[in-house]
Amino acid sequence: MNLESIVWLTWRQHRGPVIGLAVLALGTVYALFAGEAGDGPAGSLQMAGFYAVAVQLAFGGVAGVVLGAPLVARELEERTYFVAWGQDVTALEWLRGKMIALGLLVVLLGAAVGAGSGFTGGQSSTWRAFEANSFVQAGYAAFGFALGVAIGLLTRHVATAMAATVIAYTLVRTVISFLRDYYWPAERDIARWEESPKVAPGSLEMGSGFVGEDLKPVGVPDVCAAQSNVASCMRSARAASGTYVDYQPPSRVGAFQFVEFSLYALLTVALVVLTFRALSRGGGWKPTRSHRRLPVPAVAETAAAEPAAESAVEAGGAGEAQPAPGVDGADDPVSRS
Amino acid sequence: MSVVAAGVSKWAVRDVSFELPPGSVTAVVGANGSGKSTLLNVLAGHLPPESGHGAIAGRVAYVPQHKPMYKSFRVADVLAFGKHMNKTWDGERADEWLKRFKVPRKLQAEDLSGGQRTHLTLALALGARPDVLLLDEPLSELDPLARRKVMSELLTEVADRGMTLVYSTHVVAEVGGVADRLLLLSAGRLLLDGETDDLLEEHVLYTGPHASKSPVKGPVVQAKHGVSHSSYLVRSGGAAAGEPWTARFVTLEELVVAHLERAA
């Protein structure tokens, strides 16, 4: 399957979702940069930026649903793989061509979606705009697409694959977003009562509390917990010698984004390997049970034993049967034409 | 070869072994669910057998029973698809087939009638220049006149290009005068395999007085007993039976039904 054929087939089969996804991505890019520039009617641009950030949350999942999930599932559900896969273009070659063409497109559009943050004032490298990064968004998009393809192969049903992709993508993104804060151990700033905390602006605060004389975290006694000003109570009661703040400094945003991208890239590779292995073993594209379910016949043995007598039925007599040789004067074999 | 039906622990096709001579026309006959489609799927390379193998020398084209086609593709798109998906594409041959059966080029596949879709899938298969053409119930959506015409055209292709044709059917009338070989399947097992004419000449129906034994030697395919008479369908190779037995050859339909009833 050469490049021209891959491009022709991909465009002819997927041009609708491709155009839709491209419009969504490019519209998002425009809204992000317009939001960052802050010129024009401020209210509408802020809203555009808000929607664009919402797209950044969901773009990978959308790519998985509209392009990934139907890619194999539709071929299997509508059984068009019978005409697509054959001697000249095997199932693996077909999948490889499609995944390269559509995967590259999805990654590029994902990178575009992550090109801006939508926030004014150059906040694109802060924790607040963590997902506004081309590598991160490309990773999400590649993962969403590969997830959709894998689920489509396993479910062999488009609607089921789409729904399962939404659920699985959301689940993975949610779980990893909780893990994200712990890619690196947090830094801890400790300030005695007479000092001020020295947490860098733009840091991601992960927790805070009080420290004792040994500068280790201590709990809040019940008597202070009931107070409106807990810090004042802790200090006057000498229950603590200061406060602490656990945080991820803004200088780590880039490193965390790289870890995030790498994590999704690894998941993508794992899904692609799983998909190709499943397809090469034929497990994913065997006709479903309903395609060729058999009744429950008793498999007859082929012994040449004489069958049991049946009800009285006149044998033969129908059609153009000819007399056999040696009987009723038909001495020669009868030719049939 | 043997194939297990997907998702269930039973055999879809079991212990099936046969050869397809080049240039032959083979009919795979059997009741619904007998394993015809499974067998063709294995031959087409779409289904791996659990044991054994299905191998075909040369290019294979396969038209499944449900005539799958991309719904949004116009007829012209299907031809372009064939060109892109086949290394040796004969566009003229495919185009000629569509013209012969007056399939409109501008319609989308989902708007075609069942018969037109059959012609479209056949055109796609023939355009691939197959050495072996596998057709799973190809005539099921055609009217009687179209069936005759399609079979005639396919036989012309076989004669002109030396193509080997294998088609499945559960209508025995579609075998007579067309197929020179017959494979009869029941519950995934091969009941008969041979030249159609040879099979017909080997089977003889003997009718005579009530008897508990066949009047001739050979495997009894079917025995029926009335009050005063009995009849035996025996694979006797045309052996004669003595008086008072009468004998005659059976029709292809009688032959197939007898074997299927015996296997049931």
XYZ file of C-alpha atoms in Angstrom:
601
model
C 0.000 0.000 0.000
C 1.807 3.099 -1.183
C 1.559 6.618 0.203
C -0.841 7.805 -2.491
C -3.221 4.950 -1.724
C -3.026 5.582 2.017
C -3.775 9.268 1.547
C -6.607 8.571 -0.908
C -8.226 5.923 1.283
C -7.823 7.899 4.493
C -9.225 11.075 2.988
C -12.099 9.303 1.224
C -13.148 7.399 4.314
C -12.456 9.908 7.078
C -12.707 13.353 5.510
C -15.767 14.324 7.573
C -14.231 13.729 11.012
C -10.858 15.029 9.792
C -12.369 18.330 8.665
C -14.411 18.587 11.876
C -11.409 17.942 14.087
C -9.238 20.382 12.113
C -11.862 23.127 12.394
C -12.107 22.513 16.147
C -8.327 22.623 16.569
C -7.739 25.679 14.428
C -10.672 27.518 16.017
C -9.148 26.720 19.389
C -5.767 28.076 18.339
C -7.371 31.305 17.162
C -9.353 31.683 20.388
C -6.297 30.977 22.539
C -4.127 33.561 20.849
C -6.921 36.090 20.704
C -7.480 35.552 24.403
C -3.788 36.016 25.141
C -3.564 39.146 22.998
C -6.496 40.606 24.866
C -7.372 43.048 22.091
C -10.873 43.592 20.818
C -14.020 43.145 22.871
C -12.605 41.766 26.077
C -15.681 39.845 27.236
C -16.085 37.809 24.090
C -12.354 37.056 23.925
C -12.340 35.854 27.495
C -15.205 33.546 26.687
C -13.409 32.340 23.575
C -10.328 31.682 25.681
C -12.463 29.811 28.214
C -13.921 27.562 25.546
C -10.488 27.045 24.059
C -9.147 25.893 27.436
C -12.136 23.537 27.664
C -11.112 22.098 24.295
C -7.629 21.513 25.691
C -9.185 19.340 28.357
C -11.108 17.224 25.903
C -9.283 17.290 22.550
C -7.512 13.949 22.934
C -10.775 12.274 23.868
C -12.571 13.866 20.932
C -9.861 12.610 18.578
C -10.238 9.132 20.056
C -13.997 9.151 19.677
C -14.360 10.568 16.167
C -11.272 9.083 14.501
C -9.838 6.313 16.684
C -12.867 4.331 17.821
C -14.531 3.942 14.405
C -11.282 3.198 12.551
C -11.312 -0.586 12.987
C -14.702 -0.983 14.669
C -16.604 0.273 11.601
C -14.727 -2.080 9.290
C -15.558 -4.989 11.587
C -19.135 -3.971 12.286
C -20.025 -3.382 8.649
C -17.730 -6.238 7.600
C -16.063 -4.093 4.962
C -12.754 -5.603 6.019
C -13.647 -8.372 3.611
C -13.034 -5.966 0.725
C -10.271 -3.922 2.351
C -7.977 -6.661 3.631
C -6.591 -9.213 1.271
C -3.482 -10.513 -0.386
C -2.224 -7.146 -1.635
C -3.087 -5.098 1.431
C -3.026 -7.168 4.590
C -4.844 -6.140 7.735
C -1.580 -5.084 9.362
C -0.489 -2.995 6.380
C -3.898 -1.372 6.244
C -3.806 -0.536 9.971
C -0.234 0.696 9.780
C -1.049 3.054 6.909
C -4.193 4.374 8.540
C -2.595 4.835 11.955
C 0.393 6.668 10.528
C -1.746 8.997 8.409
C -4.411 9.731 10.992
C -2.033 9.524 13.949
C 0.268 12.168 12.483
C -2.674 14.407 11.755
C -4.052 14.025 15.272
C -0.647 14.709 16.846
C -0.177 17.846 14.745
C -3.636 19.138 15.576
C -3.027 18.321 19.241
C 0.227 20.257 19.178
C -1.641 23.206 17.664
C -4.311 23.046 20.376
C -1.583 23.255 23.010
C 0.168 26.208 21.396
C -1.527 28.849 23.536
C -2.884 29.184 27.038
C -5.720 31.666 26.549
C -4.514 33.644 29.547
C -3.318 37.210 29.272
C -0.068 38.296 30.863
C 2.239 35.495 29.801
C 1.000 32.808 32.182
C 1.526 30.038 29.693
C 4.328 28.454 31.728
C 2.486 28.334 35.039
C 0.763 25.461 36.799
C -2.555 27.095 35.963
C -1.845 26.558 32.264
C -0.129 23.189 32.657
C -2.025 21.549 29.799
C -1.419 24.507 27.476
C 1.633 22.916 25.984
C 2.105 21.496 22.507
C 3.933 18.364 23.652
C 1.407 17.634 26.372
C -1.548 18.110 24.032
C 0.132 16.037 21.317
C 0.579 13.275 23.895
C -3.075 13.467 24.912
C -4.182 13.392 21.278
C -1.981 10.440 20.358
C -3.143 8.552 23.435
C -6.826 9.278 22.789
C -6.509 8.155 19.179
C -4.611 4.943 20.022
C -7.048 4.205 22.846
C -10.004 4.561 20.476
C -8.411 2.258 17.886
C -7.602 -0.414 20.481
C -11.068 -0.305 22.013
C -12.635 -0.361 18.550
C -10.703 -3.507 17.697
C -11.734 -5.206 20.919
C -15.400 -4.178 20.905
C -15.948 -4.476 17.132
C -18.892 -2.089 17.484
C -18.701 1.637 16.707
C -21.149 3.041 19.266
C -19.780 0.822 22.020
C -16.222 1.755 21.114
C -17.030 5.476 21.168
C -18.709 5.284 24.564
C -15.951 3.115 26.017
C -13.310 5.507 24.668
C -14.949 8.483 26.401
C -15.073 6.597 29.689
C -11.562 5.161 29.472
C -9.998 8.448 28.339
C -11.694 10.410 31.116
C -10.666 7.823 33.679
C -7.016 7.814 32.634
C -6.818 11.601 32.427
C -8.409 11.943 35.859
C -6.140 9.391 37.520
C -2.997 10.830 35.963
C -4.011 14.381 36.837
C -3.998 13.294 40.506
C -0.644 11.561 40.121
C 0.807 14.551 38.285
C 1.508 16.554 41.457
C 3.816 13.807 42.650
C 6.043 13.356 39.594
C 8.746 14.937 41.752
C 8.849 15.181 45.575
C 7.395 18.515 46.672
C 9.598 21.202 48.156
C 8.840 22.353 51.700
C 9.142 25.910 52.961
C 9.231 26.306 56.747
C 8.714 29.690 58.358
C 8.978 30.396 62.090
C 6.370 32.665 63.585
C 8.503 35.747 63.116
C 9.298 34.855 59.468
C 7.267 35.027 56.278
C 6.886 32.031 53.956
C 9.203 32.229 50.961
C 7.151 30.291 48.395
C 7.835 31.517 44.882
C 4.908 33.174 43.142
C 3.124 30.810 40.757
C 3.998 27.715 42.771
C 1.579 24.833 43.055
C 0.659 24.611 46.727
C 0.090 21.020 47.751
C -0.366 21.268 51.477
C 0.383 23.358 54.555
C 0.299 23.133 58.315
C 2.279 23.723 61.468
C 5.696 22.552 62.616
C 6.967 21.887 66.084
C 10.309 22.734 67.637
C 11.998 19.984 65.629
C 10.522 21.558 62.436
C 8.432 18.419 61.823
C 4.701 18.760 61.041
C 2.449 18.650 64.077
C -1.302 18.237 64.385
C -3.743 20.861 65.540
C -5.064 20.193 69.041
C -8.822 20.253 69.549
C -8.710 23.435 71.518
C -7.179 25.306 68.534
C -9.168 23.513 65.881
C -12.295 25.086 67.294
C -10.836 28.585 67.078
C -11.475 30.905 64.154
C -7.788 31.909 64.028
C -5.998 28.614 64.313
C -2.518 30.054 63.740
C -2.892 32.569 66.543
C -4.094 29.820 68.882
C -1.218 27.506 67.941
C 1.293 30.276 68.570
C -0.131 31.422 71.889
C -0.520 27.846 73.081
C 3.053 27.140 71.997
C 1.753 24.094 70.133
C 3.888 24.975 67.107
C 6.964 26.965 66.311
C 5.971 27.962 62.795
C 4.238 26.944 59.592
C 5.187 24.935 56.544
C 4.034 24.873 52.935
C 4.596 21.965 50.521
C 4.755 23.158 46.937
C 5.987 22.525 43.421
C 7.896 25.591 42.212
C 7.018 27.096 38.821
C 10.484 26.205 37.549
C 9.341 22.586 37.442
C 6.416 23.156 35.092
C 8.461 22.325 31.997
C 9.924 19.166 33.533
C 6.491 18.028 34.685
C 5.080 18.687 31.225
C 7.843 16.529 29.768
C 7.047 13.733 32.238
C 3.348 14.048 31.386
C 4.097 13.862 27.659
C 6.405 10.877 28.157
C 3.800 9.057 30.211
C 1.128 9.455 27.547
C 3.607 8.619 24.807
C 4.436 5.359 26.620
C 0.750 4.556 27.036
C 0.252 5.261 23.333
C 3.075 2.932 22.334
C 1.674 0.212 24.604
C -1.777 0.566 23.049
C -0.391 0.490 19.514
C 1.597 -2.668 20.268
C -1.471 -4.268 21.844
C -3.600 -3.345 18.837
C -1.182 -4.750 16.276
C -0.662 -7.934 18.291
C -4.409 -8.461 18.585
C -4.897 -7.864 14.881
C -2.012 -10.082 13.834
C -3.395 -12.943 15.922
C -6.772 -12.568 14.283
C -8.463 -12.408 17.669
C -9.911 -9.002 17.148
C -11.318 -9.460 13.708
C -12.718 -12.934 13.762
C -16.356 -12.709 12.801
C -18.436 -12.283 15.911
C -20.490 -15.073 17.301
C -23.614 -13.769 15.622
C -21.895 -13.652 12.248
C -21.559 -17.389 12.060
C -23.247 -18.902 15.025
C -24.209 -22.463 14.399
C -27.345 -24.210 15.556
C -26.734 -27.178 17.801
C -26.749 -30.061 15.387
C -25.704 -33.521 16.396
C -22.578 -34.126 14.417
C -23.351 -37.276 12.462
C -20.832 -40.009 12.349
C -19.917 -41.138 8.910
C -20.248 -44.835 9.508
C -21.887 -46.574 6.618
C -24.341 -48.401 8.798
C -27.771 -48.933 7.427
C -30.121 -46.203 8.603
C -33.117 -47.137 10.666
C -36.385 -47.673 8.853
C -38.382 -44.531 8.331
C -42.036 -44.013 7.774
C -43.497 -45.381 4.614
C -42.524 -42.954 1.894
C -42.160 -43.756 -1.718
C -38.530 -43.308 -2.607
C -37.355 -41.358 -5.597
C -39.612 -40.725 -8.491
C -38.991 -37.061 -8.722
C -37.104 -35.145 -11.310
C -35.337 -36.514 -14.317
C -33.926 -39.643 -12.800
C -32.726 -42.238 -15.238
C -32.789 -46.017 -14.907
C -29.566 -47.477 -13.642
C -27.566 -49.983 -15.632
C -28.458 -53.638 -15.450
C -32.030 -53.109 -14.364
C -35.213 -52.977 -16.416
C -33.315 -53.288 -19.626
C -31.107 -50.249 -19.062
C -27.870 -52.037 -19.726
C -25.608 -49.111 -20.473
C -24.586 -46.363 -18.170
C -26.824 -43.409 -18.747
C -25.084 -40.239 -19.553
C -26.357 -37.032 -18.043
C -26.361 -33.835 -19.890
C -8.384 -28.282 8.246
C -10.538 -27.558 11.266
C -12.008 -24.268 12.471
C -13.638 -23.476 15.786
C -16.622 -21.149 15.710
C -15.715 -17.884 17.390
C -16.940 -17.524 20.932
C -18.314 -21.038 21.218
C -16.531 -24.241 21.998
C -17.656 -26.203 18.989
C -16.318 -26.869 15.572
C -17.563 -24.755 12.683
C -15.656 -26.886 10.213
C -13.886 -30.089 11.140
C -11.574 -32.498 9.345
C -12.223 -31.021 5.932
C -9.698 -31.839 3.268
C -10.003 -31.289 -0.478
C -8.237 -29.930 -3.530
C -9.406 -27.475 -6.144
C -8.172 -28.256 -9.640
C -7.252 -25.136 -11.634
C -9.995 -23.969 -13.957
C -12.681 -25.936 -12.168
C -16.065 -24.764 -10.978
C -16.786 -26.067 -7.490
C -20.083 -25.743 -5.665
C -19.976 -25.843 -1.878
C -23.418 -27.036 -0.867
C -24.919 -27.352 2.576
C -27.725 -26.239 4.816
C -27.615 -22.905 6.620
C -24.941 -23.042 9.308
C -23.195 -26.043 7.805
C -19.848 -24.228 7.586
C -19.842 -23.062 3.967
C -18.976 -19.452 4.785
C -16.383 -20.526 7.341
C -14.725 -22.730 4.764
C -14.604 -19.903 2.207
C -13.324 -17.508 4.881
C -10.430 -19.854 5.548
C -9.672 -20.177 1.844
C -9.796 -16.392 1.465
C -7.371 -15.983 4.352
C -9.815 -14.154 6.574
C -9.988 -16.877 9.194
C -7.091 -18.896 10.560
C -7.860 -22.609 11.017
C -7.263 -24.167 14.412
C -5.448 -26.987 12.710
C -4.381 -27.698 9.167
C -4.252 -25.012 6.553
C -5.994 -23.562 3.561
C -3.693 -22.580 0.743
C -4.423 -21.291 -2.715
C -1.807 -20.807 -5.387
C -2.377 -17.496 -7.088
C -4.499 -14.452 -6.521
C -7.709 -14.853 -4.572
C -10.773 -12.648 -4.624
C -13.631 -13.222 -2.227
C -17.204 -11.979 -2.272
C -18.893 -12.672 1.091
C -22.536 -13.522 1.394
C -23.604 -10.114 2.738
C -21.822 -8.202 -0.077
C -20.121 -5.642 2.205
C -19.379 -2.244 0.741
C -18.568 1.213 2.091
C -21.993 2.837 2.210
C -20.866 6.336 1.381
C -18.788 5.273 -1.624
C -20.232 5.958 -5.036
C -19.812 3.246 -7.630
C -16.966 5.244 -9.184
C -15.296 5.466 -5.763
C -15.460 1.692 -5.436
C -13.561 1.343 -8.704
C -10.969 3.842 -7.469
C -10.816 1.875 -4.222
C -10.138 -1.296 -6.205
C -7.335 0.436 -8.059
C -5.687 1.582 -4.839
C -6.090 -1.711 -2.975
C -4.938 -4.121 -5.691
C -1.489 -4.356 -7.187
C -2.867 -5.818 -10.400
C -6.080 -3.972 -11.064
C -8.036 -4.439 -14.246
C -10.285 -1.397 -14.293
C -11.677 -2.181 -17.717
C -12.820 -5.603 -16.647
C -14.618 -4.205 -13.606
C -16.077 -1.349 -15.616
C -17.272 -3.705 -18.309
C -19.066 -5.876 -15.750
C -20.875 -2.868 -14.320
C -21.900 -1.689 -17.791
C -23.115 -5.155 -18.705
C -25.463 -5.161 -15.738
C -26.336 -1.455 -16.013
C -25.189 -0.446 -12.537
C -25.506 3.376 -12.245
C -22.109 4.990 -11.600
C -23.383 7.983 -9.649
C -25.272 6.140 -6.947
C -23.824 5.523 -3.508
C -23.446 1.927 -2.438
C -26.148 2.294 0.212
C -28.642 3.369 -2.463
C -28.047 0.353 -4.674
C -30.471 -2.534 -4.760
C -29.352 -5.917 -3.493
C -28.782 -7.106 -7.027
C -26.817 -4.014 -8.019
C -24.667 -4.393 -4.931
C -23.973 -7.971 -5.924
C -22.812 -6.777 -9.340
C -20.657 -4.084 -7.726
C -18.907 -6.535 -5.406
C -18.450 -8.982 -8.271
C -16.940 -6.198 -10.401
C -14.546 -5.337 -7.567
C -13.562 -8.997 -7.228
C -13.097 -9.574 -10.953
C -11.104 -6.353 -11.330
C -8.538 -7.811 -8.936
C -7.656 -10.341 -11.669
C -8.116 -13.364 -9.432
C -6.872 -16.821 -10.258
C -9.409 -18.149 -7.793
C -12.749 -16.459 -7.238
C -14.560 -17.392 -4.022
C -18.236 -16.480 -3.933
C -20.403 -17.020 -0.864
C -24.006 -17.428 -1.988
C -23.484 -14.960 -4.824
C -26.917 -15.308 -6.367
C -29.029 -14.941 -3.244
C -30.149 -11.393 -4.028
C -30.692 -11.800 -7.752
C -33.881 -12.526 -9.650
C -34.047 -15.778 -11.621
C -33.161 -14.135 -14.923
C -30.192 -12.287 -13.426
C -29.018 -15.492 -11.731
C -28.864 -17.252 -15.049
C -27.070 -14.323 -16.683
C -24.534 -13.873 -13.888
C -23.701 -17.564 -13.815
C -23.354 -17.576 -17.574
C -20.993 -14.598 -17.468
C -18.970 -16.148 -14.660
C -18.617 -19.384 -16.582
C -17.426 -17.343 -19.553
C -14.791 -15.757 -17.295
C -13.744 -19.218 -16.165
C -13.495 -20.472 -19.727
C -11.776 -17.393 -21.162
C -9.278 -16.719 -18.404
C -8.755 -20.124 -16.819
C -10.069 -18.841 -13.523
C -11.058 -21.274 -10.771
C -14.501 -20.610 -9.358
C -15.730 -21.750 -5.968
C -19.207 -20.754 -4.898
C -21.415 -21.743 -2.020
C -25.134 -22.243 -2.137
C -27.905 -24.031 -0.338
C -30.008 -24.127 -3.496
C -29.169 -27.366 -5.267
C -30.765 -26.122 -8.479
C -27.868 -23.635 -8.757
C -25.401 -26.499 -9.027
C -26.734 -28.579 -11.903
C -25.211 -27.761 -15.254
C -22.804 -25.260 -13.657
C -20.470 -26.921 -11.188
C -18.206 -29.709 -12.261
C -17.254 -30.409 -8.652
C -19.375 -30.690 -5.540
C -18.444 -30.283 -1.883
C -21.324 -31.188 0.419
C -21.058 -29.947 4.008
C -23.161 -30.748 7.026
C -22.514 -29.511 10.555
C -18.977 -28.613 9.573
C -18.121 -31.998 8.124
C -17.469 -32.829 4.520
C -20.024 -35.410 3.394
C -19.209 -35.512 -0.300
C -16.319 -34.341 -2.420
C -15.961 -35.175 -6.058
C -16.832 -34.588 -9.673
C -20.553 -33.937 -9.924
C -21.036 -36.411 -12.774
C -19.067 -39.099 -10.961
C -21.099 -38.658 -7.808
C -24.344 -38.961 -9.739
C -23.207 -42.124 -11.468
C -22.078 -43.710 -8.221
C -25.445 -43.339 -6.500
C -28.329 -45.599 -7.465
C -31.799 -45.894 -5.965
C -33.044 -49.461 -5.705
C -36.751 -50.173 -5.176
C -38.180 -53.599 -4.467
C -40.020 -55.801 -1.987
C -39.803 -55.109 1.715
C -36.287 -56.038 2.794
C -34.095 -55.323 5.748
C -30.913 -55.413 3.667
C -29.768 -53.546 0.618
C -29.877 -55.614 -2.585
C -26.365 -54.526 -3.547
C -23.049 -53.961 -1.826
C -21.970 -50.469 -0.991
C -22.620 -47.762 1.585
C -26.341 -47.214 2.114
C -27.083 -43.512 2.073
C -30.802 -43.788 2.630
C -33.246 -46.578 3.342
C -37.007 -46.214 3.345
C -39.558 -48.892 4.068
C -43.239 -49.027 3.190
C -45.745 -51.743 4.077
C -44.826 -53.935 1.147
C -41.751 -52.419 -0.362
C -38.374 -50.888 0.451
C -36.064 -48.517 -1.328
C -32.337 -48.101 -0.865
C -30.131 -45.299 -2.092
C -26.744 -46.934 -2.306
C -23.371 -45.624 -3.359
C -22.941 -48.750 -5.371
C -21.038 -47.379 -8.309
C -23.870 -48.426 -10.606
C -23.984 -52.082 -9.580
C -26.975 -54.021 -10.853
C -29.504 -55.628 -8.523
C -31.340 -58.812 -9.326
C -35.074 -59.239 -9.898
C -37.484 -58.006 -8.620
C -35.505 -54.859 -7.758
C -35.654 -51.852 -10.054
C -32.910 -49.266 -10.139
C -32.495 -45.751 -11.374
C -30.055 -42.905 -11.003
C -31.064 -40.117 -8.663
C -31.225 -36.414 -9.338
C -28.666 -34.120 -7.774
C -31.288 -32.823 -5.378
C -32.210 -36.339 -4.255
C -28.557 -37.122 -3.774
C -27.880 -34.035 -1.671
C -31.040 -34.359 0.416
C -30.368 -38.034 1.120
C -26.855 -37.308 2.373
C -28.022 -34.380 4.472
C -30.861 -36.405 6.004
C -28.467 -39.184 6.801
C -26.077 -36.785 8.523
C -28.805 -35.017 10.489
